[in-house]
Amino acid sequence: MSYPADTSIVVDQATKSFTLRYHRTFKQVTVAMLKGHQVSDTFQAVDDVSFTVEQGESVGLMGLNGSGKSTLLKMINGVMKPDSGRVLTRGRIAGLIATGAGFHPQLTGRENVYLNAAVLGMTERETARKFDDIVEFADIGRHLDSPVGNYSSGQFARLGFAVAVHVDSDIFLADEVLAVGDKPFKKKCLERMQEIRDSGRTLLYVSHAASSVRKMCDRVIVLESGKVGYDGEVGPGIKYLKYDAGTDEEEQDEELGADI
Amino acid sequence: MSEASSTGAALEEPRPHRRVDADLAPPTARSGLLGVFQNRYLLRLLVRREISARYSGSFLGLLWSYINPLSQFLIYYFILGKLLDRGTENFAVHVFSALIVVHFFIETFNAGTRSIVRNKSLVRKMALPREMFPVASMLVSLYHVAPQVVILFVVCLFYGWVPDPMVPVALALALGIIMLLATALALLFSVANVYFRDFASVVSILTNFVRFGVPMIYPYAVVEERFGSFAQYYMLNPLAEAVLLVQRAFWVGTTQDPSATAATELPDHLFTRGLAMVGVSLVVLVIAQLVFTRLENKIPERLN
């Protein structure tokens, strides 16, 4: 099957199941088997999910906790392979799925920026070119040259976020966004994500905050226990999830902090 | 599907169309050892991270890499050479040259086995060739071999050792064997360790055997003398071969009559065997890679 040239992400009947292990050690497993208890079980985290995203689309991925959003994102990110079906992407992927992943607590912020950028696929020259922008965005001042182990969780997240948004990607995945950070920084992040979207990059945004999804996205996909429950326009999507009931936009702006 | 028009705020200005030249492809990282060497920049940073993290917060820093082996050598010199006065000629050099090989192997095997679990924050979130971590462990260990070789070199000069042209060849063969073999085992055990953390404990037991399975604290001549024809099976151990190669490079040259020592203390065809062992290690590495590829799919979900 071929796809048009401006297809950015293809998820084609992707299925991923996990094994639940009730007992892990030799002793536990033996005892459980003797008693006739179940030792392990599988569950479908992502169950036969199909959709395509065009280049430049901005898609909100929503769903209750445990509905398979993160697993789906990991398959699109390439960390996991689907058990069956396939996932295809076009171009470079970056995102806030892994802010600060690989930060080494004993290394300084500066060293970690280079390392993190390399992990995200940036070359040495690219990092050097963007280094000042990254530092300015993170805005952590003198702390740049002290070990990140001494950073506050907010500073840690700032630096990770700053690196991630400076990767020149074609697809931008956003998970765990804005879970930490103060209000001015959150605002800066949202603005930055809008910039990313407006530059024609594909944006996949996982969020529980209806208002920010409304602001950011032009399509919503709702997952329900691993299956696609809804795929279409934003307003009905949020209604589908019943996230709009009873709360007005004001209140939801406050919810932003409780992302994830 | 649905270009939203009704919802959303007042941000309906058309976005620039971005054309992406790349092909639609699975997003998983190009894996395998080849993928690791295609991303040498990241590998270099990971190795540097490990090296600088080891000595972070220490005043003497990298100097410790010299102090450690030097102190070890001095212990051997006084205990084995002066106090016990046993073994063979210049026994301290004999032990020390073997120890370099053994240490390199054990460090790689131990650190490599734990490498994927230790880097789980990266492995669970980023699409990287996971072979990156065992390979980085090997390179970090290799980096620490250099100061030990420098110490050995200086010590040997004190013993009146004159380098001969075969020294670099022997050293290169020995290091080549260990690099390939230790990487292979690190690959195998790193993925096994993700499934069951027991493997890290298995490795520390295995490394105990390594110390005594090579002619380090006993000379090879004893093996030939006691084991007779069984010595040929003893020499099937690539580590023993690597140890003897380093002893050929350094220790033999420090003895009174190097050619006599080489004849009595070393097995025949040392260099040919060395070359064969490089081949064997390469085959083991290919097998390890195949096994790794089969098992690595489940790594992200088994790491927790």
mmCIF file of N, CA and C in Angstrom, chain A residues 23-135:
data_model
loop_
_atom_site.group_PDB
_atom_site.id
_atom_site.type_symbol
_atom_site.label_atom_id
_atom_site.label_comp_id
_atom_site.label_asym_id
_atom_site.label_seq_id
_atom_site.Cartn_x
_atom_site.Cartn_y
_atom_site.Cartn_z
ATOM 1 N N HIS A 23 4.103 -12.648 39.418
ATOM 2 C CA HIS A 23 5.155 -13.126 40.313
ATOM 3 C C HIS A 23 6.465 -13.081 39.559
ATOM 4 N N ARG A 24 7.461 -12.603 40.225
ATOM 5 C CA ARG A 24 8.702 -12.427 39.490
ATOM 6 C C ARG A 24 9.813 -13.375 39.905
ATOM 7 N N THR A 25 9.906 -13.686 41.176
ATOM 8 C CA THR A 25 11.048 -14.492 41.576
ATOM 9 C C THR A 25 10.728 -15.975 41.443
ATOM 10 N N PHE A 26 11.787 -16.747 41.443
ATOM 11 C CA PHE A 26 11.685 -18.196 41.305
ATOM 12 C C PHE A 26 10.740 -18.766 42.360
ATOM 13 N N LYS A 27 10.921 -18.286 43.604
ATOM 14 C CA LYS A 27 10.105 -18.790 44.707
ATOM 15 C C LYS A 27 8.630 -18.457 44.479
ATOM 16 N N GLN A 28 8.371 -17.195 44.130
ATOM 17 C CA GLN A 28 6.986 -16.783 43.919
ATOM 18 C C GLN A 28 6.333 -17.573 42.786
ATOM 19 N N VAL A 29 7.081 -17.743 41.694
ATOM 20 C CA VAL A 29 6.509 -18.442 40.550
ATOM 21 C C VAL A 29 6.189 -19.888 40.922
ATOM 22 N N THR A 30 7.105 -20.541 41.625
ATOM 23 C CA THR A 30 6.885 -21.936 41.998
ATOM 24 C C THR A 30 5.666 -22.071 42.893
ATOM 25 N N VAL A 31 5.607 -21.222 43.899
ATOM 26 C CA VAL A 31 4.477 -21.299 44.826
ATOM 27 C C VAL A 31 3.162 -21.062 44.094
ATOM 28 N N ALA A 32 3.160 -20.037 43.210
ATOM 29 C CA ALA A 32 1.929 -19.717 42.493
ATOM 30 C C ALA A 32 1.508 -20.869 41.588
ATOM 31 N N MET A 33 2.492 -21.518 40.971
ATOM 32 C CA MET A 33 2.140 -22.608 40.072
ATOM 33 C C MET A 33 1.592 -23.797 40.855
ATOM 34 N N LEU A 34 2.185 -24.052 42.021
ATOM 35 C CA LEU A 34 1.704 -25.164 42.851
ATOM 36 C C LEU A 34 0.267 -24.909 43.299
ATOM 37 N N LYS A 35 -0.020 -23.654 43.617
ATOM 38 C CA LYS A 35 -1.368 -23.324 44.071
ATOM 39 C C LYS A 35 -2.341 -23.186 42.908
ATOM 40 N N GLY A 36 -1.818 -23.258 41.690
ATOM 41 C CA GLY A 36 -2.683 -23.135 40.529
ATOM 42 C C GLY A 36 -3.098 -21.726 40.218
ATOM 43 N N HIS A 37 -2.341 -20.766 40.742
ATOM 44 C CA HIS A 37 -2.636 -19.374 40.402
ATOM 45 C C HIS A 37 -2.076 -19.035 39.024
ATOM 46 N N GLN A 38 -2.631 -17.975 38.464
ATOM 47 C CA GLN A 38 -2.126 -17.526 37.186
ATOM 48 C C GLN A 38 -0.787 -16.827 37.397
ATOM 49 N N VAL A 39 0.185 -17.168 36.565
ATOM 50 C CA VAL A 39 1.503 -16.588 36.738
ATOM 51 C C VAL A 39 1.652 -15.320 35.906
ATOM 52 N N SER A 40 1.118 -15.345 34.707
ATOM 53 C CA SER A 40 1.216 -14.137 33.891
ATOM 54 C C SER A 40 -0.017 -14.006 33.013
ATOM 55 N N ASP A 41 -0.180 -12.832 32.488
ATOM 56 C CA ASP A 41 -1.352 -12.540 31.689
ATOM 57 C C ASP A 41 -0.924 -11.477 30.683
ATOM 58 N N THR A 42 -1.607 -11.415 29.557
ATOM 59 C CA THR A 42 -1.262 -10.350 28.627
ATOM 60 C C THR A 42 -2.440 -9.406 28.491
ATOM 61 N N PHE A 43 -2.128 -8.164 28.162
ATOM 62 C CA PHE A 43 -3.204 -7.256 27.822
ATOM 63 C C PHE A 43 -2.795 -6.404 26.627
ATOM 64 N N GLN A 44 -3.783 -6.001 25.872
ATOM 65 C CA GLN A 44 -3.520 -5.222 24.666
ATOM 66 C C GLN A 44 -3.460 -3.754 25.046
ATOM 67 N N ALA A 45 -2.276 -3.193 25.022
ATOM 68 C CA ALA A 45 -2.160 -1.766 25.327
ATOM 69 C C ALA A 45 -2.630 -0.939 24.145
ATOM 70 N N VAL A 46 -2.270 -1.393 22.959
ATOM 71 C CA VAL A 46 -2.748 -0.751 21.735
ATOM 72 C C VAL A 46 -3.326 -1.854 20.872
ATOM 73 N N ASP A 47 -4.578 -1.673 20.465
ATOM 74 C CA ASP A 47 -5.298 -2.779 19.856
ATOM 75 C C ASP A 47 -5.818 -2.364 18.473
ATOM 76 N N ASP A 48 -5.107 -2.807 17.444
ATOM 77 C CA ASP A 48 -5.569 -2.603 16.077
ATOM 78 C C ASP A 48 -5.890 -1.128 15.790
ATOM 79 N N VAL A 49 -4.918 -0.289 16.020
ATOM 80 C CA VAL A 49 -5.111 1.143 15.796
ATOM 81 C C VAL A 49 -4.621 1.515 14.402
ATOM 82 N N SER A 50 -5.441 2.238 13.669
ATOM 83 C CA SER A 50 -5.047 2.712 12.340
ATOM 84 C C SER A 50 -5.415 4.176 12.180
ATOM 85 N N PHE A 51 -4.496 4.951 11.695
ATOM 86 C CA PHE A 51 -4.796 6.314 11.246
ATOM 87 C C PHE A 51 -3.588 6.833 10.487
ATOM 88 N N THR A 52 -3.814 7.864 9.695
ATOM 89 C CA THR A 52 -2.676 8.528 9.060
ATOM 90 C C THR A 52 -2.747 10.011 9.395
ATOM 91 N N VAL A 53 -1.581 10.609 9.448
ATOM 92 C CA VAL A 53 -1.496 12.032 9.740
ATOM 93 C C VAL A 53 -0.734 12.684 8.597
ATOM 94 N N GLU A 54 -1.271 13.792 8.110
ATOM 95 C CA GLU A 54 -0.584 14.500 7.033
ATOM 96 C C GLU A 54 0.466 15.430 7.595
ATOM 97 N N GLN A 55 1.456 15.706 6.766
ATOM 98 C CA GLN A 55 2.485 16.661 7.169
ATOM 99 C C GLN A 55 1.836 18.004 7.508
ATOM 100 N N GLY A 56 2.179 18.532 8.667
ATOM 101 C CA GLY A 56 1.659 19.839 9.045
ATOM 102 C C GLY A 56 0.389 19.772 9.878
ATOM 103 N N GLU A 57 -0.193 18.586 9.994
ATOM 104 C CA GLU A 57 -1.385 18.469 10.836
ATOM 105 C C GLU A 57 -0.988 18.580 12.301
ATOM 106 N N SER A 58 -1.928 19.007 13.097
ATOM 107 C CA SER A 58 -1.671 19.101 14.523
ATOM 108 C C SER A 58 -2.750 18.288 15.237
ATOM 109 N N VAL A 59 -2.321 17.166 15.779
ATOM 110 C CA VAL A 59 -3.280 16.192 16.281
ATOM 111 C C VAL A 59 -3.182 16.080 17.790
ATOM 112 N N GLY A 60 -4.303 16.172 18.458
ATOM 113 C CA GLY A 60 -4.334 15.948 19.891
ATOM 114 C C GLY A 60 -4.656 14.490 20.162
ATOM 115 N N LEU A 61 -3.834 13.849 20.959
ATOM 116 C CA LEU A 61 -4.080 12.455 21.307
ATOM 117 C C LEU A 61 -4.612 12.438 22.732
ATOM 118 N N MET A 62 -5.865 12.024 22.873
ATOM 119 C CA MET A 62 -6.478 12.095 24.194
ATOM 120 C C MET A 62 -6.987 10.734 24.628
ATOM 121 N N GLY A 63 -7.365 10.650 25.866
ATOM 122 C CA GLY A 63 -7.853 9.389 26.401
ATOM 123 C C GLY A 63 -7.561 9.337 27.877
ATOM 124 N N LEU A 64 -8.272 8.483 28.567
ATOM 125 C CA LEU A 64 -8.064 8.378 30.004
ATOM 126 C C LEU A 64 -6.712 7.737 30.285
ATOM 127 N N ASN A 65 -6.296 7.776 31.530
ATOM 128 C CA ASN A 65 -5.052 7.111 31.900
ATOM 129 C C ASN A 65 -5.135 5.635 31.550
ATOM 130 N N GLY A 66 -4.050 5.107 30.992
ATOM 131 C CA GLY A 66 -4.025 3.685 30.682
ATOM 132 C C GLY A 66 -4.742 3.321 29.399
ATOM 133 N N SER A 67 -5.078 4.325 28.574
ATOM 134 C CA SER A 67 -5.791 3.992 27.346
ATOM 135 C C SER A 67 -4.838 3.684 26.196
ATOM 136 N N GLY A 68 -3.535 3.793 26.444
ATOM 137 C CA GLY A 68 -2.576 3.395 25.423
ATOM 138 C C GLY A 68 -1.901 4.547 24.699
ATOM 139 N N LYS A 69 -2.100 5.762 25.189
ATOM 140 C CA LYS A 69 -1.517 6.926 24.509
ATOM 141 C C LYS A 69 0.015 6.863 24.489
ATOM 142 N N SER A 70 0.570 6.597 25.642
ATOM 143 C CA SER A 70 2.033 6.616 25.717
ATOM 144 C C SER A 70 2.647 5.482 24.913
ATOM 145 N N THR A 71 1.996 4.321 24.950
ATOM 146 C CA THR A 71 2.500 3.200 24.164
ATOM 147 C C THR A 71 2.471 3.538 22.685
ATOM 148 N N LEU A 72 1.371 4.145 22.256
ATOM 149 C CA LEU A 72 1.261 4.545 20.852
ATOM 150 C C LEU A 72 2.361 5.539 20.497
ATOM 151 N N LEU A 73 2.575 6.474 21.394
ATOM 152 C CA LEU A 73 3.597 7.479 21.155
ATOM 153 C C LEU A 73 4.987 6.837 21.081
ATOM 154 N N LYS A 74 5.203 5.835 21.919
ATOM 155 C CA LYS A 74 6.503 5.163 21.900
ATOM 156 C C LYS A 74 6.716 4.406 20.599
ATOM 157 N N MET A 75 5.629 3.887 20.032
ATOM 158 C CA MET A 75 5.780 3.193 18.757
ATOM 159 C C MET A 75 6.062 4.193 17.638
ATOM 160 N N ILE A 76 5.434 5.369 17.730
ATOM 161 C CA ILE A 76 5.684 6.386 16.707
ATOM 162 C C ILE A 76 7.089 6.960 16.864
ATOM 163 N N ASN A 77 7.535 7.004 18.092
ATOM 164 C CA ASN A 77 8.872 7.496 18.392
ATOM 165 C C ASN A 77 9.952 6.480 18.014
ATOM 166 N N GLY A 78 9.531 5.216 17.838
ATOM 167 C CA GLY A 78 10.487 4.196 17.442
ATOM 168 C C GLY A 78 11.123 3.449 18.593
ATOM 169 N N VAL A 79 10.684 3.707 19.811
ATOM 170 C CA VAL A 79 11.242 2.983 20.944
ATOM 171 C C VAL A 79 10.709 1.556 20.966
ATOM 172 N N MET A 80 9.426 1.424 20.636
ATOM 173 C CA MET A 80 8.824 0.087 20.605
ATOM 174 C C MET A 80 8.388 -0.234 19.194
ATOM 175 N N LYS A 81 8.433 -1.519 18.890
ATOM 176 C CA LYS A 81 7.903 -1.982 17.615
ATOM 177 C C LYS A 81 6.539 -2.585 17.863
ATOM 178 N N PRO A 82 5.571 -2.369 16.965
ATOM 179 C CA PRO A 82 4.280 -3.032 17.155
ATOM 180 C C PRO A 82 4.428 -4.549 16.999
ATOM 181 N N ASP A 83 3.631 -5.300 17.760
ATOM 182 C CA ASP A 83 3.659 -6.764 17.633
ATOM 183 C C ASP A 83 3.175 -7.171 16.250
ATOM 184 N N SER A 84 2.104 -6.510 15.806
ATOM 185 C CA SER A 84 1.652 -6.739 14.444
ATOM 186 C C SER A 84 1.190 -5.397 13.893
ATOM 187 N N GLY A 85 1.000 -5.352 12.586
ATOM 188 C CA GLY A 85 0.722 -4.072 11.970
ATOM 189 C C GLY A 85 2.007 -3.305 11.793
ATOM 190 N N ARG A 86 1.891 -2.051 11.401
ATOM 191 C CA ARG A 86 3.137 -1.301 11.226
ATOM 192 C C ARG A 86 2.945 0.177 11.506
ATOM 193 N N VAL A 87 4.061 0.805 11.766
ATOM 194 C CA VAL A 87 4.097 2.242 12.003
ATOM 195 C C VAL A 87 5.171 2.808 11.096
ATOM 196 N N LEU A 88 4.801 3.821 10.323
ATOM 197 C CA LEU A 88 5.772 4.449 9.426
ATOM 198 C C LEU A 88 5.778 5.951 9.684
ATOM 199 N N THR A 89 6.944 6.544 9.570
ATOM 200 C CA THR A 89 7.028 7.989 9.754
ATOM 201 C C THR A 89 7.919 8.558 8.659
ATOM 202 N N ARG A 90 7.750 9.833 8.390
ATOM 203 C CA ARG A 90 8.583 10.479 7.375
ATOM 204 C C ARG A 90 9.355 11.617 8.036
ATOM 205 N N GLY A 91 10.664 11.541 7.935
ATOM 206 C CA GLY A 91 11.495 12.627 8.442
ATOM 207 C C GLY A 91 11.922 12.412 9.888
ATOM 208 N N ARG A 92 12.556 13.427 10.408
ATOM 209 C CA ARG A 92 13.142 13.338 11.731
ATOM 210 C C ARG A 92 12.079 13.577 12.800
ATOM 211 N N ILE A 93 12.182 12.831 13.869
ATOM 212 C CA ILE A 93 11.225 12.937 14.964
ATOM 213 C C ILE A 93 11.915 13.523 16.182
ATOM 214 N N ALA A 94 11.254 14.450 16.824
ATOM 215 C CA ALA A 94 11.771 14.917 18.105
ATOM 216 C C ALA A 94 10.583 15.124 18.996
ATOM 217 N N GLY A 95 10.853 15.390 20.236
ATOM 218 C CA GLY A 95 9.699 15.671 21.048
ATOM 219 C C GLY A 95 9.980 15.719 22.506
ATOM 220 N N LEU A 96 8.927 15.979 23.218
ATOM 221 C CA LEU A 96 9.025 16.138 24.648
ATOM 222 C C LEU A 96 8.655 14.840 25.330
ATOM 223 N N ILE A 97 8.818 13.746 24.585
ATOM 224 C CA ILE A 97 8.525 12.452 25.162
ATOM 225 C C ILE A 97 9.668 12.074 26.091
ATOM 226 N N ALA A 98 10.780 12.703 25.902
ATOM 227 C CA ALA A 98 11.967 12.254 26.625
ATOM 228 C C ALA A 98 12.765 13.428 27.155
ATOM 229 N N THR A 99 12.113 14.449 27.619
ATOM 230 C CA THR A 99 12.873 15.600 28.079
ATOM 231 C C THR A 99 13.813 15.183 29.193
ATOM 232 N N GLY A 100 15.053 15.488 28.979
ATOM 233 C CA GLY A 100 16.028 15.187 30.001
ATOM 234 C C GLY A 100 16.414 13.728 30.088
ATOM 235 N N ALA A 101 15.922 12.912 29.165
ATOM 236 C CA ALA A 101 16.343 11.507 29.196
ATOM 237 C C ALA A 101 17.831 11.464 28.930
ATOM 238 N N GLY A 102 18.542 10.769 29.778
ATOM 239 C CA GLY A 102 19.970 10.669 29.560
ATOM 240 C C GLY A 102 20.759 11.798 30.177
ATOM 241 N N PHE A 103 20.105 12.679 30.874
ATOM 242 C CA PHE A 103 20.867 13.655 31.634
ATOM 243 C C PHE A 103 21.655 12.910 32.691
ATOM 244 N N HIS A 104 22.920 13.246 32.770
ATOM 245 C CA HIS A 104 23.756 12.570 33.753
ATOM 246 C C HIS A 104 23.953 13.498 34.933
ATOM 247 N N PRO A 105 23.540 13.090 36.127
ATOM 248 C CA PRO A 105 23.544 14.017 37.265
ATOM 249 C C PRO A 105 24.913 14.570 37.594
ATOM 250 N N GLN A 106 25.981 13.840 37.256
ATOM 251 C CA GLN A 106 27.307 14.323 37.638
ATOM 252 C C GLN A 106 27.924 15.262 36.611
ATOM 253 N N LEU A 107 27.294 15.340 35.433
ATOM 254 C CA LEU A 107 27.841 16.237 34.421
ATOM 255 C C LEU A 107 27.160 17.600 34.518
ATOM 256 N N THR A 108 27.830 18.611 33.998
ATOM 257 C CA THR A 108 27.257 19.952 34.066
ATOM 258 C C THR A 108 26.138 20.098 33.043
ATOM 259 N N GLY A 109 25.374 21.164 33.234
ATOM 260 C CA GLY A 109 24.293 21.452 32.296
ATOM 261 C C GLY A 109 24.808 21.556 30.874
ATOM 262 N N ARG A 110 25.947 22.217 30.724
ATOM 263 C CA ARG A 110 26.523 22.415 29.398
ATOM 264 C C ARG A 110 26.827 21.065 28.732
ATOM 265 N N GLU A 111 27.518 20.197 29.476
ATOM 266 C CA GLU A 111 27.864 18.887 28.920
ATOM 267 C C GLU A 111 26.609 18.095 28.580
ATOM 268 N N ASN A 112 25.615 18.222 29.459
ATOM 269 C CA ASN A 112 24.386 17.478 29.238
ATOM 270 C C ASN A 112 23.612 17.975 28.026
ATOM 271 N N VAL A 113 23.695 19.273 27.751
ATOM 272 C CA VAL A 113 23.012 19.797 26.561
ATOM 273 C C VAL A 113 23.567 19.101 25.322
ATOM 274 N N TYR A 114 24.891 19.014 25.246
ATOM 275 C CA TYR A 114 25.498 18.362 24.081
ATOM 276 C C TYR A 114 25.095 16.899 23.987
ATOM 277 N N LEU A 115 25.133 16.230 25.131
ATOM 278 C CA LEU A 115 24.800 14.807 25.143
ATOM 279 C C LEU A 115 23.340 14.589 24.762
ATOM 280 N N ASN A 116 22.456 15.369 25.375
ATOM 281 C CA ASN A 116 21.032 15.220 25.116
ATOM 282 C C ASN A 116 20.700 15.530 23.655
ATOM 283 N N ALA A 117 21.357 16.558 23.129
ATOM 284 C CA ALA A 117 21.117 16.920 21.731
ATOM 285 C C ALA A 117 21.568 15.785 20.813
ATOM 286 N N ALA A 118 22.682 15.151 21.167
ATOM 287 C CA ALA A 118 23.165 14.042 20.343
ATOM 288 C C ALA A 118 22.202 12.869 20.412
ATOM 289 N N VAL A 119 21.644 12.642 21.601
ATOM 290 C CA VAL A 119 20.664 11.577 21.755
ATOM 291 C C VAL A 119 19.447 11.846 20.871
ATOM 292 N N LEU A 120 19.088 13.114 20.760
ATOM 293 C CA LEU A 120 17.954 13.480 19.925
ATOM 294 C C LEU A 120 18.322 13.569 18.452
ATOM 295 N N GLY A 121 19.553 13.225 18.123
ATOM 296 C CA GLY A 121 19.930 13.126 16.722
ATOM 297 C C GLY A 121 20.574 14.364 16.140
ATOM 298 N N MET A 122 20.989 15.298 16.988
ATOM 299 C CA MET A 122 21.649 16.490 16.454
ATOM 300 C C MET A 122 23.143 16.246 16.321
ATOM 301 N N THR A 123 23.736 16.825 15.302
ATOM 302 C CA THR A 123 25.177 16.701 15.125
ATOM 303 C C THR A 123 25.874 17.719 16.010
ATOM 304 N N GLU A 124 27.193 17.579 16.085
ATOM 305 C CA GLU A 124 27.967 18.466 16.937
ATOM 306 C C GLU A 124 27.841 19.917 16.461
ATOM 307 N N ARG A 125 27.927 20.100 15.140
ATOM 308 C CA ARG A 125 27.880 21.455 14.599
ATOM 309 C C ARG A 125 26.506 22.085 14.844
ATOM 310 N N GLU A 126 25.475 21.274 14.619
ATOM 311 C CA GLU A 126 24.113 21.775 14.813
ATOM 312 C C GLU A 126 23.929 22.235 16.265
ATOM 313 N N THR A 127 24.432 21.428 17.197
ATOM 314 C CA THR A 127 24.292 21.780 18.607
ATOM 315 C C THR A 127 25.039 23.063 18.915
ATOM 316 N N ALA A 128 26.265 23.149 18.390
ATOM 317 C CA ALA A 128 27.070 24.350 18.656
ATOM 318 C C ALA A 128 26.354 25.589 18.141
ATOM 319 N N ARG A 129 25.726 25.447 16.971
ATOM 320 C CA ARG A 129 25.041 26.585 16.361
ATOM 321 C C ARG A 129 23.848 27.015 17.214
ATOM 322 N N LYS A 130 23.156 26.044 17.791
ATOM 323 C CA LYS A 130 21.929 26.379 18.518
ATOM 324 C C LYS A 130 22.147 26.545 20.019
ATOM 325 N N PHE A 131 23.398 26.350 20.435
ATOM 326 C CA PHE A 131 23.657 26.282 21.871
ATOM 327 C C PHE A 131 23.172 27.523 22.610
ATOM 328 N N ASP A 132 23.481 28.690 22.067
ATOM 329 C CA ASP A 132 23.095 29.927 22.752
ATOM 330 C C ASP A 132 21.577 30.065 22.861
ATOM 331 N N ASP A 133 20.874 29.676 21.787
ATOM 332 C CA ASP A 133 19.409 29.724 21.827
ATOM 333 C C ASP A 133 18.872 28.799 22.912
ATOM 334 N N ILE A 134 19.457 27.616 22.971
ATOM 335 C CA ILE A 134 18.997 26.628 23.951
ATOM 336 C C ILE A 134 19.172 27.184 25.361
ATOM 337 N N VAL A 135 20.358 27.735 25.606
ATOM 338 C CA VAL A 135 20.655 28.259 26.945
ATOM 339 C C VAL A 135 19.722 29.424 27.273
#
